[in-house]
Short mmCIF file of C-alpha atoms and ligand atoms in Angstrom, two decimals:
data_model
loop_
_atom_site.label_atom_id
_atom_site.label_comp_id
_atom_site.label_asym_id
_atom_site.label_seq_id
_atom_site.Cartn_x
_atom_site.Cartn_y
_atom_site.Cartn_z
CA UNK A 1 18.25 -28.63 95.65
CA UNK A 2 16.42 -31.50 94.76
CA UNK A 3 18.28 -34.32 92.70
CA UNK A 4 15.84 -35.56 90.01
CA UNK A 5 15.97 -38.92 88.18
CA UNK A 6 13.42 -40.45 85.49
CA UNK A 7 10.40 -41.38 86.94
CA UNK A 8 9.82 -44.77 88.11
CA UNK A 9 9.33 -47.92 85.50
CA UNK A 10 10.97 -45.55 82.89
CA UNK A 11 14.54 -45.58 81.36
CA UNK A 12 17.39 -42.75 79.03
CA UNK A 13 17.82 -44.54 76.37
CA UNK A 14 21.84 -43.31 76.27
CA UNK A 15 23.83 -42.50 73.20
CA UNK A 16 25.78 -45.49 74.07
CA UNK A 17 23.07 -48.12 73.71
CA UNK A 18 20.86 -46.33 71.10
CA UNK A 19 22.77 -47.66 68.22
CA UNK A 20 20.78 -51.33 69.60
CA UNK A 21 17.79 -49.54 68.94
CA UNK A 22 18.43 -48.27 65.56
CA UNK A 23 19.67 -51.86 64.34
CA UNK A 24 16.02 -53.02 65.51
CA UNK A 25 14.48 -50.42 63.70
CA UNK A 26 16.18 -50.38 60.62
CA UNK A 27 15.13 -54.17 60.62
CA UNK A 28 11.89 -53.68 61.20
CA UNK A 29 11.51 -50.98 58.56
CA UNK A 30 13.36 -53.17 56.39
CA UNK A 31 11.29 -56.08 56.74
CA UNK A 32 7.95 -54.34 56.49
CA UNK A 33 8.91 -52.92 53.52
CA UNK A 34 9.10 -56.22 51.40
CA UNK A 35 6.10 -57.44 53.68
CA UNK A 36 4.48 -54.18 52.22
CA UNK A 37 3.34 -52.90 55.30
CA UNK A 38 3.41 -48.47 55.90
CA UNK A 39 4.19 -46.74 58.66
CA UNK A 40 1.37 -45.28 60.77
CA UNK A 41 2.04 -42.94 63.74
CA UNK A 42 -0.64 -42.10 65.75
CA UNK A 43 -0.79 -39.85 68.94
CA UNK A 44 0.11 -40.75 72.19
CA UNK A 45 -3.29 -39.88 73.88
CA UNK A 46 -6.60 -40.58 73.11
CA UNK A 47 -10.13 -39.99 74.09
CA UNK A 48 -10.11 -42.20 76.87
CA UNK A 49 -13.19 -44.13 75.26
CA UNK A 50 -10.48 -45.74 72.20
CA UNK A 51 -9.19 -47.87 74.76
CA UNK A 52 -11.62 -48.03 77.11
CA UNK A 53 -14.74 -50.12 75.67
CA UNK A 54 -17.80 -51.45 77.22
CA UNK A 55 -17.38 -54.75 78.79
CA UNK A 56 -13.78 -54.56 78.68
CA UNK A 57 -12.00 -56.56 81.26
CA UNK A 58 -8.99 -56.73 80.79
CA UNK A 59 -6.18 -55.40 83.76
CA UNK A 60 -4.84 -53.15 80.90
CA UNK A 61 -8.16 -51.36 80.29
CA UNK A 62 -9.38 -51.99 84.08
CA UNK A 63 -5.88 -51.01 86.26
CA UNK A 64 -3.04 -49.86 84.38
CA UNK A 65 -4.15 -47.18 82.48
CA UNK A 66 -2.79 -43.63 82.98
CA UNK A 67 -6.20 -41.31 82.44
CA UNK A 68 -6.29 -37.34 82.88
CA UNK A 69 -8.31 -34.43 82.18
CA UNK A 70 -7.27 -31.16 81.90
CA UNK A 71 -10.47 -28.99 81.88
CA UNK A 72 -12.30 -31.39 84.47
CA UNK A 73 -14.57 -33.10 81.27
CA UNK A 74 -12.46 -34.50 78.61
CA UNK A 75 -10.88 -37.65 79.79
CA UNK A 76 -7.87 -38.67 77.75
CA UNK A 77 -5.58 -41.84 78.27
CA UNK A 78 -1.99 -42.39 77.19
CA UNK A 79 -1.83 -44.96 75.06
CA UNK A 80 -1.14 -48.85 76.47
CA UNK A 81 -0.91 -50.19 72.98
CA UNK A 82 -1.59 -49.51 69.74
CA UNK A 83 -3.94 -51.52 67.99
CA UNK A 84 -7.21 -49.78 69.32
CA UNK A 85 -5.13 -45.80 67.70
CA UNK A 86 -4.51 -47.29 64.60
CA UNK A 87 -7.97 -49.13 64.01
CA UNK A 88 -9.44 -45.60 65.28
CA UNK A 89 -7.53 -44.13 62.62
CA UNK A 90 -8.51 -46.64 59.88
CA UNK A 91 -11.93 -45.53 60.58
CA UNK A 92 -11.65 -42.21 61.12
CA UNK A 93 -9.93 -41.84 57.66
CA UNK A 94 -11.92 -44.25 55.47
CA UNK A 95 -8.86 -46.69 55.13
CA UNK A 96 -11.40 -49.12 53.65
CA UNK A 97 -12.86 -46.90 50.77
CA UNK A 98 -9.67 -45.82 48.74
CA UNK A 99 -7.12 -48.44 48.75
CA UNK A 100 -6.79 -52.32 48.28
CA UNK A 101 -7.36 -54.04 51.44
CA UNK A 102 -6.18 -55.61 53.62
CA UNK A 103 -4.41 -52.20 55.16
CA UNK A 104 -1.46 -53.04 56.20
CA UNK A 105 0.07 -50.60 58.99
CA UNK A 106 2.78 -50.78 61.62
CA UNK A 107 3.63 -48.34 64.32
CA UNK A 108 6.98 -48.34 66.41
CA UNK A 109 6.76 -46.18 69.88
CA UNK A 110 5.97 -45.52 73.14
CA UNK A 111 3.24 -47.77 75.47
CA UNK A 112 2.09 -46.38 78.41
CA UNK A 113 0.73 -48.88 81.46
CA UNK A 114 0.51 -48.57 85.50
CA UNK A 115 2.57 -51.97 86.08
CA UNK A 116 5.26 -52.78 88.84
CA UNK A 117 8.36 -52.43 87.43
CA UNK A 118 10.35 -55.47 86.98
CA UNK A 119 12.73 -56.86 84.30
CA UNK A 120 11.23 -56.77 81.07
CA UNK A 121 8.28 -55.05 82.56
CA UNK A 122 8.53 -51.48 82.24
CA UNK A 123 5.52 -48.66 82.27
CA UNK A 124 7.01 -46.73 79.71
CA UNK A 125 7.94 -49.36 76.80
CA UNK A 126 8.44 -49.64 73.34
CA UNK A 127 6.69 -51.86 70.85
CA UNK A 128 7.09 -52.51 67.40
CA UNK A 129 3.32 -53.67 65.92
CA UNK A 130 1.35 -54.42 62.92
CA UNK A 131 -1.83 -54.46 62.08
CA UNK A 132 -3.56 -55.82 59.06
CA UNK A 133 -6.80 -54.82 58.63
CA UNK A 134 -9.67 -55.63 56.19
CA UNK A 135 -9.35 -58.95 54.93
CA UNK A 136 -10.19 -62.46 56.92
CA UNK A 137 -8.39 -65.86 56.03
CA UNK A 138 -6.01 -68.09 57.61
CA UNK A 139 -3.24 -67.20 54.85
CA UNK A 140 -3.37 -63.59 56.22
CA UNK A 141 -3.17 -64.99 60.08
CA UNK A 142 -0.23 -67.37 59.03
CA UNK A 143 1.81 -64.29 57.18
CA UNK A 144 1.57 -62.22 60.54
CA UNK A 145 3.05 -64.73 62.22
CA UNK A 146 5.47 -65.20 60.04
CA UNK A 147 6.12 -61.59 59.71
CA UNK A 148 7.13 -61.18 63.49
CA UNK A 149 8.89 -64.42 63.81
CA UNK A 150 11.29 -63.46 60.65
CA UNK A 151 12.27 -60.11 62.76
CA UNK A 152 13.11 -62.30 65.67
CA UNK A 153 15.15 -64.09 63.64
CA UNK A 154 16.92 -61.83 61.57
CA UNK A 155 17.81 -60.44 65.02
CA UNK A 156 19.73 -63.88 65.10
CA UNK A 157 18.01 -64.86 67.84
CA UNK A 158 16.95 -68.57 68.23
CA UNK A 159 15.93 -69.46 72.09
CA UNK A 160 12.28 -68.50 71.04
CA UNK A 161 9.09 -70.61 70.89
CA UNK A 162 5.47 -69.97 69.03
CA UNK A 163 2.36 -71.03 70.72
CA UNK A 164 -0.90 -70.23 68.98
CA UNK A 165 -4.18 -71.55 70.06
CA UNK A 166 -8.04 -70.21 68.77
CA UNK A 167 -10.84 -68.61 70.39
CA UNK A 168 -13.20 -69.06 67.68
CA UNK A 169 -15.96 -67.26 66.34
CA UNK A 170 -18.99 -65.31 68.58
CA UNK A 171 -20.87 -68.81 68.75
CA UNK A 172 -17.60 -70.89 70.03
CA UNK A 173 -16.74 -67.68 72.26
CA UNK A 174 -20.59 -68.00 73.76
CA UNK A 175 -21.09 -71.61 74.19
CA UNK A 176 -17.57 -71.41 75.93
CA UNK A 177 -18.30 -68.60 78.33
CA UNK A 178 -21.93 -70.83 79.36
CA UNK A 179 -19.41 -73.84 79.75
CA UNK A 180 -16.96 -71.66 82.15
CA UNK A 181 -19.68 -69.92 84.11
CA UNK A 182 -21.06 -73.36 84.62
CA UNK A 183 -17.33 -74.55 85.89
CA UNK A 184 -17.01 -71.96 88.23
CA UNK A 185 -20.39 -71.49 89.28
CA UNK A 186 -19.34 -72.96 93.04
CA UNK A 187 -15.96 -72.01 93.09
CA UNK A 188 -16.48 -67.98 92.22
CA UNK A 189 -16.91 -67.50 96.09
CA UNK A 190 -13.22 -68.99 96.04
CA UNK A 191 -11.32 -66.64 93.51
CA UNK A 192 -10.00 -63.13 94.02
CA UNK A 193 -12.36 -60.06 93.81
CA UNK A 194 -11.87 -59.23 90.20
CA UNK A 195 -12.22 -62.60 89.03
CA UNK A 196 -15.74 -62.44 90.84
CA UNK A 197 -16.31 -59.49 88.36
CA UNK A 198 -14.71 -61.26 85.51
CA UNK A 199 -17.34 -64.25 86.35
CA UNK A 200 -20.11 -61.74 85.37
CA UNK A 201 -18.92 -59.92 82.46
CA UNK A 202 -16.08 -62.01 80.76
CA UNK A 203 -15.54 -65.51 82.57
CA UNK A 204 -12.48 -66.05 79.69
CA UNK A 205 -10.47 -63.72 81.66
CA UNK A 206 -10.55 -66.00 85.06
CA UNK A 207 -8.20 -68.04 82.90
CA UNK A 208 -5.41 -65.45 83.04
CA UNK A 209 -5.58 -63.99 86.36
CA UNK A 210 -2.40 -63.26 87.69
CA UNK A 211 -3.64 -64.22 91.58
CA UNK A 212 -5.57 -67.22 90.66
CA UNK A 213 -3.92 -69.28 88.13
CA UNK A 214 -2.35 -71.67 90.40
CA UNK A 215 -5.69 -72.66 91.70
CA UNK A 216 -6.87 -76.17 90.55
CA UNK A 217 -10.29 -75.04 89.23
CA UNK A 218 -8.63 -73.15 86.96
CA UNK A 219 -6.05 -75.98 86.01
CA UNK A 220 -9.22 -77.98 85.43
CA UNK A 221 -11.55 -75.30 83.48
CA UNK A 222 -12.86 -76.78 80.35
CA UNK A 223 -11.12 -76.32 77.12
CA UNK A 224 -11.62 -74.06 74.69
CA UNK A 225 -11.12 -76.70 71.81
CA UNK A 226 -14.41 -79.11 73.58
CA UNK A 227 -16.40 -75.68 72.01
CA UNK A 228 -15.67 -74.49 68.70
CA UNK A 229 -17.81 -74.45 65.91
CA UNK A 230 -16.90 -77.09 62.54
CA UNK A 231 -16.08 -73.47 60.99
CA UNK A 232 -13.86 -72.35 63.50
CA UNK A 233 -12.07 -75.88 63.71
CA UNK A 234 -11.45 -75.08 60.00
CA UNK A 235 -10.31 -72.18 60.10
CA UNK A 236 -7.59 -72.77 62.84
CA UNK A 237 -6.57 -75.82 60.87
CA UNK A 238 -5.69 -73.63 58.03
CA UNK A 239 -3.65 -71.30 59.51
CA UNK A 240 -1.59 -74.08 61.19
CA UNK A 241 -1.13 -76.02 57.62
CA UNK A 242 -0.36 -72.53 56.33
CA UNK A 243 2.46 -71.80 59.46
CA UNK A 244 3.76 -75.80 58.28
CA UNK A 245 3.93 -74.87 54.58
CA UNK A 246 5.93 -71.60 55.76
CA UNK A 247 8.06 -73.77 57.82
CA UNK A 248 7.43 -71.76 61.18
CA UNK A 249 7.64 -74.10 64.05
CA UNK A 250 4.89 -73.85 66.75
CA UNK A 251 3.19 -75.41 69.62
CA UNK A 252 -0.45 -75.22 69.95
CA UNK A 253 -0.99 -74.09 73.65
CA UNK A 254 -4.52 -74.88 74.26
CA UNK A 255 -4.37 -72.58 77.58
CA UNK A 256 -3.44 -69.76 75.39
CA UNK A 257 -6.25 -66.73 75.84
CA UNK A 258 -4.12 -63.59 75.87
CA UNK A 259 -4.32 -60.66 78.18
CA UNK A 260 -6.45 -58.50 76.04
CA UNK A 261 -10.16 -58.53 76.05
CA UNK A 262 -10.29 -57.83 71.43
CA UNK A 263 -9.43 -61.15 69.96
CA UNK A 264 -10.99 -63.75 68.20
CA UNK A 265 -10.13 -66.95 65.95
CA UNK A 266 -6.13 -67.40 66.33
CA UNK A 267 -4.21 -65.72 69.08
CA UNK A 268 -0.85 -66.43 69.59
CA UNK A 269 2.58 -65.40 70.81
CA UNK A 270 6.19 -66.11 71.02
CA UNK A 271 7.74 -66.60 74.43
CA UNK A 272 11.54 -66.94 74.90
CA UNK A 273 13.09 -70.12 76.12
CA UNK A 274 16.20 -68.59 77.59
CA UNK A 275 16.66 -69.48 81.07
CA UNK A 276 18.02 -65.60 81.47
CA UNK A 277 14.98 -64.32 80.10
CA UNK A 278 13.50 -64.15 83.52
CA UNK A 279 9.56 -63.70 84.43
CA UNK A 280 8.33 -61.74 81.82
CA UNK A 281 9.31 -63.79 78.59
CA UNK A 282 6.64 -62.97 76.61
CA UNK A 283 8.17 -60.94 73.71
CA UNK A 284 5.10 -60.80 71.46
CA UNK A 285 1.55 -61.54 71.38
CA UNK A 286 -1.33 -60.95 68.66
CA UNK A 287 -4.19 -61.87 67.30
CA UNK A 288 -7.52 -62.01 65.05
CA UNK A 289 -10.01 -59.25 66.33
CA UNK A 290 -13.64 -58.99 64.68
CA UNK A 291 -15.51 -56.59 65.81
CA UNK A 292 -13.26 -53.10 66.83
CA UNK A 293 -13.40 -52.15 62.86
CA UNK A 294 -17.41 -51.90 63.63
CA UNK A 295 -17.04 -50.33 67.17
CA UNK A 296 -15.35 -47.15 65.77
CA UNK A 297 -18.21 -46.80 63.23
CA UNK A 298 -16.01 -48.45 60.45
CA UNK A 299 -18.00 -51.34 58.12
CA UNK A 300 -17.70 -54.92 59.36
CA UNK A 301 -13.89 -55.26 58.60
CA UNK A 302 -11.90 -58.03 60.78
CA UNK A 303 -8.08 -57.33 61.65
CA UNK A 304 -5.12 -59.19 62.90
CA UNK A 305 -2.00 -57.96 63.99
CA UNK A 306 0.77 -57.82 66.81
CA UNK A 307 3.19 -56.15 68.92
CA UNK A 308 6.71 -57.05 70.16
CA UNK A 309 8.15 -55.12 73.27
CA UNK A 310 10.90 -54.03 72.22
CA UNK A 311 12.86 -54.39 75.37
CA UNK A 312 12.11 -57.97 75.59
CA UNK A 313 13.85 -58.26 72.52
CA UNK A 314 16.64 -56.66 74.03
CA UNK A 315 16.64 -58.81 77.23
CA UNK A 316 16.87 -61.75 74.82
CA UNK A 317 19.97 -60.34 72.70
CA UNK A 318 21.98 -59.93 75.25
CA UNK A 319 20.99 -63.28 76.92
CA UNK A 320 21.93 -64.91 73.73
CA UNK A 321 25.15 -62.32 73.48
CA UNK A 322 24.15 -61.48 69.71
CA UNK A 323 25.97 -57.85 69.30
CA UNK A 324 23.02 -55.67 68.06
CA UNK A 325 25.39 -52.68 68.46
CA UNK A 326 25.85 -50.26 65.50
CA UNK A 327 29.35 -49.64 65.61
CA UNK A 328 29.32 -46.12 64.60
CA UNK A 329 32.95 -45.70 63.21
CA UNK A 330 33.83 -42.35 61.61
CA UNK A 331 35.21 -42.69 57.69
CA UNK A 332 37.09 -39.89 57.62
CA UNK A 333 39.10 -37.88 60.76
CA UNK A 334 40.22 -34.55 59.45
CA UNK A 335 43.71 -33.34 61.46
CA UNK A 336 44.64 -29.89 61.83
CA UNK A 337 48.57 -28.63 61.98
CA UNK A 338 49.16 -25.20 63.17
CA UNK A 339 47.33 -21.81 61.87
CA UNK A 340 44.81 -23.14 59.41
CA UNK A 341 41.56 -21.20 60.53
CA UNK A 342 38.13 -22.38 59.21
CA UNK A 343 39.65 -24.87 56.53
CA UNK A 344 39.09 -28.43 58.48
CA UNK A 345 35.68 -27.40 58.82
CA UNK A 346 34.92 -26.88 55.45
CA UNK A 347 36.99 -29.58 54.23
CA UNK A 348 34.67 -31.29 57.00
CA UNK A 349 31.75 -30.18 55.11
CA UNK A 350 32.65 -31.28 51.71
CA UNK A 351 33.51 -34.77 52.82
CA UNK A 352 30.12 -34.91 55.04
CA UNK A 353 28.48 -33.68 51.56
CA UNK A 354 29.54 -36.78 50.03
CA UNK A 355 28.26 -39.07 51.89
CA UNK A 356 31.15 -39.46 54.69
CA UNK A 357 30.83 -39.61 58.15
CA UNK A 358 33.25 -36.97 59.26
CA UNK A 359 34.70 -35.97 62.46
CA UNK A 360 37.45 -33.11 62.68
CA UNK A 361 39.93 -31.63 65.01
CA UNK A 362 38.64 -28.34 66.58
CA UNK A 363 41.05 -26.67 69.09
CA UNK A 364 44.57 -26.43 68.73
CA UNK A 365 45.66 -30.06 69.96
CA UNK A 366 48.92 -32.08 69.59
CA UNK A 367 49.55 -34.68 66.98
CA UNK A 368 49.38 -37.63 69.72
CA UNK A 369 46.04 -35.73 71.05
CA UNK A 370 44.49 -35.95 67.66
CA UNK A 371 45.82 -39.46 66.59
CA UNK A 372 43.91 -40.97 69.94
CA UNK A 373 40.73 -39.15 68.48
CA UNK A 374 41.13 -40.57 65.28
CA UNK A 375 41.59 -44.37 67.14
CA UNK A 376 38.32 -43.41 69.47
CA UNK A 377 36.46 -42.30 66.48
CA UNK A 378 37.76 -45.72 64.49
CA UNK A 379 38.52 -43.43 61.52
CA UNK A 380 39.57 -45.16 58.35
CA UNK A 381 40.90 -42.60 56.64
CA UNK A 382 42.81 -38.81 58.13
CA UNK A 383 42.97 -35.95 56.05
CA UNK A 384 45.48 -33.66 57.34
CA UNK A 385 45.61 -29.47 57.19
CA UNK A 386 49.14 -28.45 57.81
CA UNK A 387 49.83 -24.74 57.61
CA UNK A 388 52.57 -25.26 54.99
CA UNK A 389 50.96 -27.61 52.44
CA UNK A 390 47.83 -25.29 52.42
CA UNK A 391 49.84 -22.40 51.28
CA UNK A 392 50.14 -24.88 48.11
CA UNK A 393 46.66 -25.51 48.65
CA UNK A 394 46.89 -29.26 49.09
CA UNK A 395 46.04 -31.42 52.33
CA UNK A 396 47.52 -34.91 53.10
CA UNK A 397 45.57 -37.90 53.32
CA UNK A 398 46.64 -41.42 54.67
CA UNK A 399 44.88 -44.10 54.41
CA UNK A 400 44.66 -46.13 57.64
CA UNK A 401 44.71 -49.73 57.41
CA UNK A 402 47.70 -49.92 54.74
CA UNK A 403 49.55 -46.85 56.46
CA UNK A 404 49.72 -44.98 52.87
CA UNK A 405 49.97 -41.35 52.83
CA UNK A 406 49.72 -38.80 49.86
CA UNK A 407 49.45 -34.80 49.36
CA UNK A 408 46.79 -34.18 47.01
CA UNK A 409 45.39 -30.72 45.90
CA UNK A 410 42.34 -29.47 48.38
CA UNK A 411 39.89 -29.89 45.11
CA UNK A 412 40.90 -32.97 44.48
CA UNK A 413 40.70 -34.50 47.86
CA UNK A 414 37.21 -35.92 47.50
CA UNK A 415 38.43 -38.37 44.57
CA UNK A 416 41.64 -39.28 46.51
CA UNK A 417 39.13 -40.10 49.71
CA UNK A 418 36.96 -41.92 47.04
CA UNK A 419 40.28 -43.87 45.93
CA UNK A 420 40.81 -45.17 49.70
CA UNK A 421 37.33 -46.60 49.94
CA UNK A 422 37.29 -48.42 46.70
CA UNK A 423 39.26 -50.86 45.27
CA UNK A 424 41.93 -49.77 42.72
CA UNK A 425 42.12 -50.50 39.36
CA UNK A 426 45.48 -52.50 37.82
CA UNK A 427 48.41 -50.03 37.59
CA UNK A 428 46.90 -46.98 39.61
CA UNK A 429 49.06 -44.46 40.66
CA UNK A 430 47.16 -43.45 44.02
CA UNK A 431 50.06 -45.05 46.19
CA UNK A 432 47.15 -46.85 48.36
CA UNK A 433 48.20 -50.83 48.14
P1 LIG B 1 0.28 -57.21 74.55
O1 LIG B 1 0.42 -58.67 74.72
O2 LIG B 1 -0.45 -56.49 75.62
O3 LIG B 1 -0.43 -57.00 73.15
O4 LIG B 1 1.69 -56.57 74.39
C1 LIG B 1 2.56 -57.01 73.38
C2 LIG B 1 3.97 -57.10 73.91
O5 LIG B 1 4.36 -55.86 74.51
C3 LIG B 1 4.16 -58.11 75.04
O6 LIG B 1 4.31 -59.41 74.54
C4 LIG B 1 5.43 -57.61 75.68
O7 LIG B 1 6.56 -58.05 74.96
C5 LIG B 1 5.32 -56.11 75.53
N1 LIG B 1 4.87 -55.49 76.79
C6 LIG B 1 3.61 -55.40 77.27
N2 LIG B 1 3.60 -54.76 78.45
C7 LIG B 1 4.88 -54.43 78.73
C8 LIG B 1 5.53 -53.75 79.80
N3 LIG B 1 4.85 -53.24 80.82
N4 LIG B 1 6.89 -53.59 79.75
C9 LIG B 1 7.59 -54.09 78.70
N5 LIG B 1 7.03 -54.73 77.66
C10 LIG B 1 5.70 -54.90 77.67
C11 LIG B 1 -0.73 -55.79 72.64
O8 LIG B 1 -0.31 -54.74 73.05
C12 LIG B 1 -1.62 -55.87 71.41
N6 LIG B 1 -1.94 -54.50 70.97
C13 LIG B 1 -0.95 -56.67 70.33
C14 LIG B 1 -1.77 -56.75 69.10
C15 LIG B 1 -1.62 -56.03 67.98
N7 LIG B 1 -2.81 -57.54 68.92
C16 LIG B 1 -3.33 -57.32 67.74
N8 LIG B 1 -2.62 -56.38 67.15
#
């Protein structure tokens, strides 16, 4: 019978390592929420055409996509990020006609993209992103920033680095892409086969080939800063006083163009310095994007946003050693002494009612049996259901840490459980210390 395991450049999450996860997202949830930013979930497949847009060059558009059709016509695409969903979605439900702009919208989920598999390079991934769409100023470019650097460091993480760095406007973006064609006019002949296509469409892109960045004309293409318009000079200057008055520390990398074909004005990421990090150290990226509001049929609306792998994050927690582990520990273990039939379970569910996290004893087990549960579980408090003391209709409870142990009356037990959990008041009678 054949053995099967996931699928290449995919990974189980396992119970064990999940609780990781849900530190991240309870974070994340956290943090949008006084950033007032609301949760957006869009599907996992689109029409192929939301990610797919003329004179896109990109690899992720151009190579790693993962494209099927079903009935031979439609041609759908699982998603490789989420920005171009959610600004379909804007559009397709008039975001921009009934509420205050900007939007602001983040997504946490599944990516999709035909990559070899490495560490930190996965193709299934998670990301965490934001985008904020509808209003365009420096302030708003600086608070995105900001918003994704205070996650990484309310992970407690601190081997990371910002770089930002500006493509300008359309008229910085075109009198650059004359000055590049012009730089690799001769040398085109010279670079790999899709850089010869990116010399036609989108000579930007030659900049962040993977095959030909070591080679010197590419070391030695012009600047983007030599281009940009007085406005676009401006604006970039803003957002960096902006990141200063915020205290976020950043470098401006001028070589800085991002692997996505949408952006415009300030692009940036944050890279980890960790020598464990390995390769792929990249743990977000964003930008400024100006016209994909327009290309879904929305008005002319600009957006900026971001999107941190998630695993990356991971790679650099554990590199660091910060514990992002949940410990799970049970509050309550309920015991269970002889013939006492359903009554641990519904004692159980009374506990679990109040807000306890509540694990019980279900077959007929020894005393030392159950008391190595109630260690694995962490329990801080036992309740235990003899046969005898429920013919009285009382349980015992013992509190843990301070070894103190008292019968109480089954209706009662949820204000004796109450007692171990709080502190006591001066002269109580509970017997806890
Ligand atoms: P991106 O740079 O393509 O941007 O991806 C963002 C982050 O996703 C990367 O920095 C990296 O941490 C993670 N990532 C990308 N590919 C993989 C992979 N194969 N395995 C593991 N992690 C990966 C975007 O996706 C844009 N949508 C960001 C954005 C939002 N720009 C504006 N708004």
């Amino acid at each position: 019978m054949k053995k099967y395991q996931n699928a290449r450049g995919t990974v189980d999450l396992l119970p064990n390592e999940i609780g990781k996860w849900q530190t991240i997202r309870k974070l994340i949830d956290d943090m949008c929420f006084v950033y007032g930013y609301k949760e957006i979930q869009t599907p996992m497949f689109e029409d192929t055409g939301v990610f797919k847009r003329e004179h896109d060059t990109s690899d992720m558009v151009t190579k790693e996509m993962y494209t099927f059709s079903k009935n031979g016509v439609d041609s759908l695409t699982l998603r490789p990020e989420g920005t171009a969903g959610v600004v379909r979605s804007f559009v397709q439900h008039k975001m921009y006609g009934n509420q205050e702009l900007p939007a602001k919208l983040y997504y946490v989920g599944p990516m999709f993209r035909y990559e070899r598999p490495q560490k930190g390079r996965q193709r299934q991934f998670h990301q965490f992103g934001v985008e904020n769409i509808g209003l365009k100023s420096p302030l708003v470019d600086a608070e995105t920033i900001a918003l994704g650097y205070s996650v990484v460091k309310a992970l407690g993480l601190s081997h990371v680095k910002v770089l930002i760095n500006t493509l300008g406007d359309e008229t910085s973006r075109k009198n650059y892409d004359i000055a590049l064609r012009e730089h690799f006019k001769e040398e085109q002949h010279n670079l790999c086969s899709d850089c010869k296509r990116r010399y036609e469409v989108n000579p930007l892109r030659i900049l962040d080939c993977k095959i030909d960045h070591e080679k010197e004309s590419i070391k030695h293409a012009p600047k983007m800063d030599d281009y940009l318009t007085e406005e676009s000079k401006q604006y970039f200057n803003e957002v960096k006083q902006a990141l200063d008055a915020l205290d976020i520390p950043y470098e401006v990398e001028p070589s800085l163009v991002r692997g996505l074909d949408y952006y415009t004005h300030t692009v940036f990421e944050v890279v980890s310095t960790h020598p464990e990090s390995g390769a792929q150290a990249t743990i977000f990226g964003g930008g400024r994007y100006d016209g994909m509001v327009e290309y879904f049929g929305g008005p002319s609306l600009s957006g900026v946003g971001f999107a941190i792998g998630m695993e990356r994050l991971l790679i650099l927690a554990e590199a660091e050693q910060v514990d992002l582990n949940k410990h799970v520990e049970a509050d309550v273990y309920v015991m269970s002494l002889g013939e006492v039939g359903n009554v641990p379970l519904v004692v159980t569910s009374q506990l679990r009612a109040n807000g306890y996290y509540t694990e019980y004893n279900i077959e007929p087990r020894s005393l030392k049996a159950q008391f190595k549960s109630v260690d694995r579980f962490k329990a801080k408090v036992v309740v235990i259901v003899g046969q005898d003391e429920l013919k009285e209709h009382k349980v015992s409870v013992k509190d843990i840490a301070s070894q103190k142990q008292l019968q109480c009356d089954i209706d009662e037990l949820i204000h004796y459980v109450d007692h171990f959990f709080e502190e006591c008041h001066e002269g109580c009678q509970c017997g806890k210390e």
